[in-house]
XYZ file of C-alpha atoms in Angstrom:
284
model
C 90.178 90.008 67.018
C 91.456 92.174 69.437
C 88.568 91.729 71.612
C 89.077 88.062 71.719
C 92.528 88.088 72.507
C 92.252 90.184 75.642
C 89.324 87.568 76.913
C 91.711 85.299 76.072
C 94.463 87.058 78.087
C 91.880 87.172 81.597
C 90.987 83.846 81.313
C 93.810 81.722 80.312
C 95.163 81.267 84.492
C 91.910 79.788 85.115
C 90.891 78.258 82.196
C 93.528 77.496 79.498
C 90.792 75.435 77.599
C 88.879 78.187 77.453
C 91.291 80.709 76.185
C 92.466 78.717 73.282
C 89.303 77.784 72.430
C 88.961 81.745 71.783
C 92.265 81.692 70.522
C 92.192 78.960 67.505
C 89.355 80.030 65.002
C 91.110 83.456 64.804
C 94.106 81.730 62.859
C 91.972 81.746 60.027
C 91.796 85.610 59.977
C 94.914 85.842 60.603
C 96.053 86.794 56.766
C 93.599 89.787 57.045
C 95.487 91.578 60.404
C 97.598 94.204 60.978
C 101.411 93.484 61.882
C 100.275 94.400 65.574
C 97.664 91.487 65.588
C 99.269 88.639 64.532
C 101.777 89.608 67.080
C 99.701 89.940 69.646
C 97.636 86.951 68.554
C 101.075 85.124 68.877
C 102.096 86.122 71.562
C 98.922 84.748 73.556
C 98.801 81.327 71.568
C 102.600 80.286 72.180
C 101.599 81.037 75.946
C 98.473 79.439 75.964
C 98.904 76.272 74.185
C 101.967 75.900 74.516
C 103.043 76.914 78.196
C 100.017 76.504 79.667
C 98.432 73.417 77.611
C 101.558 72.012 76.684
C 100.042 71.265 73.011
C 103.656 71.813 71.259
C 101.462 69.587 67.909
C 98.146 72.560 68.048
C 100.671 75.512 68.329
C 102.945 74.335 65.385
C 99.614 73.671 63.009
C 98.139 77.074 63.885
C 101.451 79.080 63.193
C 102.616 77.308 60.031
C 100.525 79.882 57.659
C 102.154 82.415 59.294
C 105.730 84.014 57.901
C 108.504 82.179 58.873
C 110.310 85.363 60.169
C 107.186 86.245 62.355
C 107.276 82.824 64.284
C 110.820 82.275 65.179
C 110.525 82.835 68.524
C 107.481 80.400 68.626
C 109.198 77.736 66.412
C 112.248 77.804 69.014
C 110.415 77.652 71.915
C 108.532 74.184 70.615
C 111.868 72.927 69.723
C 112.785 73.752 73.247
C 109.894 71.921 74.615
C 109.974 68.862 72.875
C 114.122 68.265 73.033
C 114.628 70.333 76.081
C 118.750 68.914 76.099
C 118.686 68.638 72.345
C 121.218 71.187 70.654
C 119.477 74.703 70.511
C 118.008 76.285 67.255
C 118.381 79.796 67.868
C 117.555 80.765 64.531
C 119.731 83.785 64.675
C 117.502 85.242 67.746
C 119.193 87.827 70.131
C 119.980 87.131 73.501
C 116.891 88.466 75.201
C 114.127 86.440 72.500
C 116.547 82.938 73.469
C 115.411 83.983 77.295
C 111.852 84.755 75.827
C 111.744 81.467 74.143
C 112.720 79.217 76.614
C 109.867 81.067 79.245
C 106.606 78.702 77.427
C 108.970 75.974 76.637
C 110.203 75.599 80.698
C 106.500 76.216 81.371
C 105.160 72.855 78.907
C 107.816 71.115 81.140
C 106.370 71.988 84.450
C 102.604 70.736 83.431
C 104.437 67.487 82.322
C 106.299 67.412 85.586
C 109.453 67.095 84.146
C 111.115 69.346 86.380
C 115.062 67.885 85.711
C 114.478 69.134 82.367
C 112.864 72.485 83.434
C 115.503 73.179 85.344
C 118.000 72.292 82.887
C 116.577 74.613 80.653
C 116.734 77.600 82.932
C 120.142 76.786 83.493
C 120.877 77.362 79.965
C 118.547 80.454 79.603
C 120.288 82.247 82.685
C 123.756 81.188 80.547
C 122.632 83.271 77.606
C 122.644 86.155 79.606
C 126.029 87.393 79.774
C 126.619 90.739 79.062
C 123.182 91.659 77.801
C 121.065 94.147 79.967
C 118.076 92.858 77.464
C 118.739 89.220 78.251
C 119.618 90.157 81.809
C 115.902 91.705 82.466
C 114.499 89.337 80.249
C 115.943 86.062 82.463
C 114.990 87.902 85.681
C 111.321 88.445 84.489
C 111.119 84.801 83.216
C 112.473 83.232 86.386
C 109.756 85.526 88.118
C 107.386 84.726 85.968
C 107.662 80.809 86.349
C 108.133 80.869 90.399
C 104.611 82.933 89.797
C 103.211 80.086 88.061
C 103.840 77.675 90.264
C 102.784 79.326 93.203
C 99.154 79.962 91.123
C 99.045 76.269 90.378
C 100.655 74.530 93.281
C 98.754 71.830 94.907
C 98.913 70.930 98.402
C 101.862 68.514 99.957
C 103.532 68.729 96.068
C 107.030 68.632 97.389
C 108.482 68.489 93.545
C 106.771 71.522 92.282
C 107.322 73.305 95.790
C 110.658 73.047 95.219
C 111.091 73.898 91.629
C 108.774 77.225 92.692
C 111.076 78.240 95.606
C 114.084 77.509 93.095
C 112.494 80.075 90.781
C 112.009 82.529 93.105
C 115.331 82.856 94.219
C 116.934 82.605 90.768
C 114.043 86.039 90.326
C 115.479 87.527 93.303
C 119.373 87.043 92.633
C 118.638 88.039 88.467
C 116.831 91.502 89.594
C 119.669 92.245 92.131
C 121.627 92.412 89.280
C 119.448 93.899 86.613
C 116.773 95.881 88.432
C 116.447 98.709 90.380
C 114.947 98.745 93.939
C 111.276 98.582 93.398
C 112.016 95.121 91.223
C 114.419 93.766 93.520
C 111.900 94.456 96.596
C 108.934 92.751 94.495
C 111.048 89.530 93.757
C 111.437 89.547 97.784
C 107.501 89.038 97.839
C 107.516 86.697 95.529
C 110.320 84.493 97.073
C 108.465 85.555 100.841
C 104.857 84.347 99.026
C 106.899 80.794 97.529
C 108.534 79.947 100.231
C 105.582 80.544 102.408
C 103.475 78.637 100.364
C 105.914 76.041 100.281
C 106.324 75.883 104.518
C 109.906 77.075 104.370
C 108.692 79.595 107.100
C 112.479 80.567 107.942
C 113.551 81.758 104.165
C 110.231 83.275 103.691
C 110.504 85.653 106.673
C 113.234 86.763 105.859
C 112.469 87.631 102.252
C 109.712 89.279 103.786
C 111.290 91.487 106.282
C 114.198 92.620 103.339
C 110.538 93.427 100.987
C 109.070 95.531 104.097
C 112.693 96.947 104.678
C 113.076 98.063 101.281
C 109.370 99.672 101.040
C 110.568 101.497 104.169
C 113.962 102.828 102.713
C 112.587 103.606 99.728
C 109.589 105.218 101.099
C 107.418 103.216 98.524
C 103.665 103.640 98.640
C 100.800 102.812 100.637
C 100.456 99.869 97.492
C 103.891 98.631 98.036
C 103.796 98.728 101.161
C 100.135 96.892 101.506
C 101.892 93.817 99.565
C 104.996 93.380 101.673
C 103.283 93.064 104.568
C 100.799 90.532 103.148
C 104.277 88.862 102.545
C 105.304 89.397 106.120
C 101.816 88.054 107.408
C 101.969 84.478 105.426
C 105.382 84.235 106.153
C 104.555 84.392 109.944
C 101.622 81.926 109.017
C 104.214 79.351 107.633
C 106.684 79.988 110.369
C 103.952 79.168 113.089
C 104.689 83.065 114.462
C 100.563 83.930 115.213
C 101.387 87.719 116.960
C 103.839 88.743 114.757
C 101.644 87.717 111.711
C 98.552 89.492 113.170
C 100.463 92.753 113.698
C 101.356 91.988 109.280
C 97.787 92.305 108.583
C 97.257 95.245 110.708
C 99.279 96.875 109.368
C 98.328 95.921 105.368
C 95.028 96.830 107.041
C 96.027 100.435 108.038
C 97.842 100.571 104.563
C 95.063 99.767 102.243
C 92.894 102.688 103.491
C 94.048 105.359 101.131
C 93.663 102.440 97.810
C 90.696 102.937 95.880
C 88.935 100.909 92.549
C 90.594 98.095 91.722
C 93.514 98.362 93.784
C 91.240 98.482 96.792
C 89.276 95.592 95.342
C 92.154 93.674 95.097
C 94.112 94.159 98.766
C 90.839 93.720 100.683
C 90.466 90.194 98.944
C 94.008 89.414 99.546
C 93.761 90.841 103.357
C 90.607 88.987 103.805
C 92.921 85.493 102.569
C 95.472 86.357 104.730
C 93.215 86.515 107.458
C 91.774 83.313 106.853
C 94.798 81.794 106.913
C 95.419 83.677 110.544
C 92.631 82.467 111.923
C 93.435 78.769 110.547
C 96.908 79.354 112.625
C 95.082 80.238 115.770
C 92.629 77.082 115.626
């Protein structure tokens, strides 16, 4: 089981399909796992059918064996997703599994395209936040999370998701100024930069990117941090149609990735070698 869950995990951005097709015959073992699997198997099935495939009807049929007090969370979050401005059934969840709840349930919304009602819904998870530093980190990662998604899925010259992306992003960067530390409030910089970039707002995504590089610089982050922001810096110079100052970006991510090795390595020479393509696409 546990097997199958991870492959379920690395495939489910590229092929949702896929993963729950992993993901559904192990409902029938369920009964005969630990605590820790069912969790775990729940966990990836709420995200997967439900955020990714937007199947609220499979979801609720695989979980219903399962006890009620394990699959709160779940059972909220298809509530969520079917009446998104219907009266919320918390279930007497805490602050922070609300935020949790509504993360698949604004994601069902976004593959529907109903992006008034996604962004109704993060209006009311970032109002359950109050006090909470649980909740607080919780919105912040969600918001991140979702501006993430978008950018992985967005298709070219879609203006409506574009926007609902960059509108993530910034609610990411404005929730982990409040409830993060530097290192999380310089990564939601890149992921604002890479949004806005992606979306052609070449003006907010520089300067995202120059506060990212800023704060790798004050903070005297490493070589890895560093690598990332000034990938950031480089698209954003692609979007704002600046060609030298993004080549001098991916010299210096260049110069940067030198001291990464395994994966890490692997990983920042495929997303130097993107950024370059896009450089050279600038030039022509």
């Amino acid at each position: 089981m546990d097997t199958q869950i991870e492959q379920a995990w690395s495939l489910h951005a590229e092929q949702p399909e896929a993963a729950a097709a992993l993901l559904r015959p192990l409902a029938a073992e369920l009964a005969c796992a630990s605590a820790e699997q069912q969790q775990a198997w729940l966990r990836a099935a709420e995200h997967v059918l439900l955020g990714h495939l937007a199947d609220g009807a499979a979801l609720a049929a695989l979980i219903a064996a399962l006890p009620a007090e394990q699959t709160r969370r779940a059972h909220a979050a298809l509530a969520l997703a079917a009446h998104p401005r219907a009266e919320r059934d918390w279930q007497d969840l805490p602050p922070a599994e609300r935020v949790r709840a509504s993360y698949n349930a604004v994601l069902a919304l976004s593959r529907r395209r109903d992006f008034d009602a996604m962004r109704a819904l993060m209006d009311a998870a970032q109002a359950l936040v109050g006090a909470d530093a649980q909740a607080a980190r919780a919105w912040a990662a969600m918001a991140n999370n979702v501006a993430a998604d978008l950018r992985f899925y967005l298709a070219e010259g879609d203006a409506e998701a574009a926007a609902a992306m960059v509108d993530a992003a910034q609610r990411a960067r404005s929730a982990w100024q409040q409830a993060g530390g530097w290192l999380e409030a310089e990564r939601a910089d890149w992921q604002l930069a890479m949004c806005a970039a992606a979306a052609g707002q070449g003006a907010l995504a520089l300067q995202a990117a120059q506060d990212c590089v800023s704060a790798c610089l004050s903070n005297e982050a490493d070589d890895y941090e560093h690598c990332f922001a000034y990938e950031a810096l480089g698209r954003a110079a692609v979007a704002a149609g600046d060609g030298a100052l993004a080549r001098q970006a991916h010299a210096r991510m260049a110069e940067r990735l030198l001291s990464l090795a395994g994966a890490d390595r692997s990983y920042a020479d495929s997303c130097l070698l993107a950024l370059e393509s896009l450089i050279a696409r600038l030039k022509a």
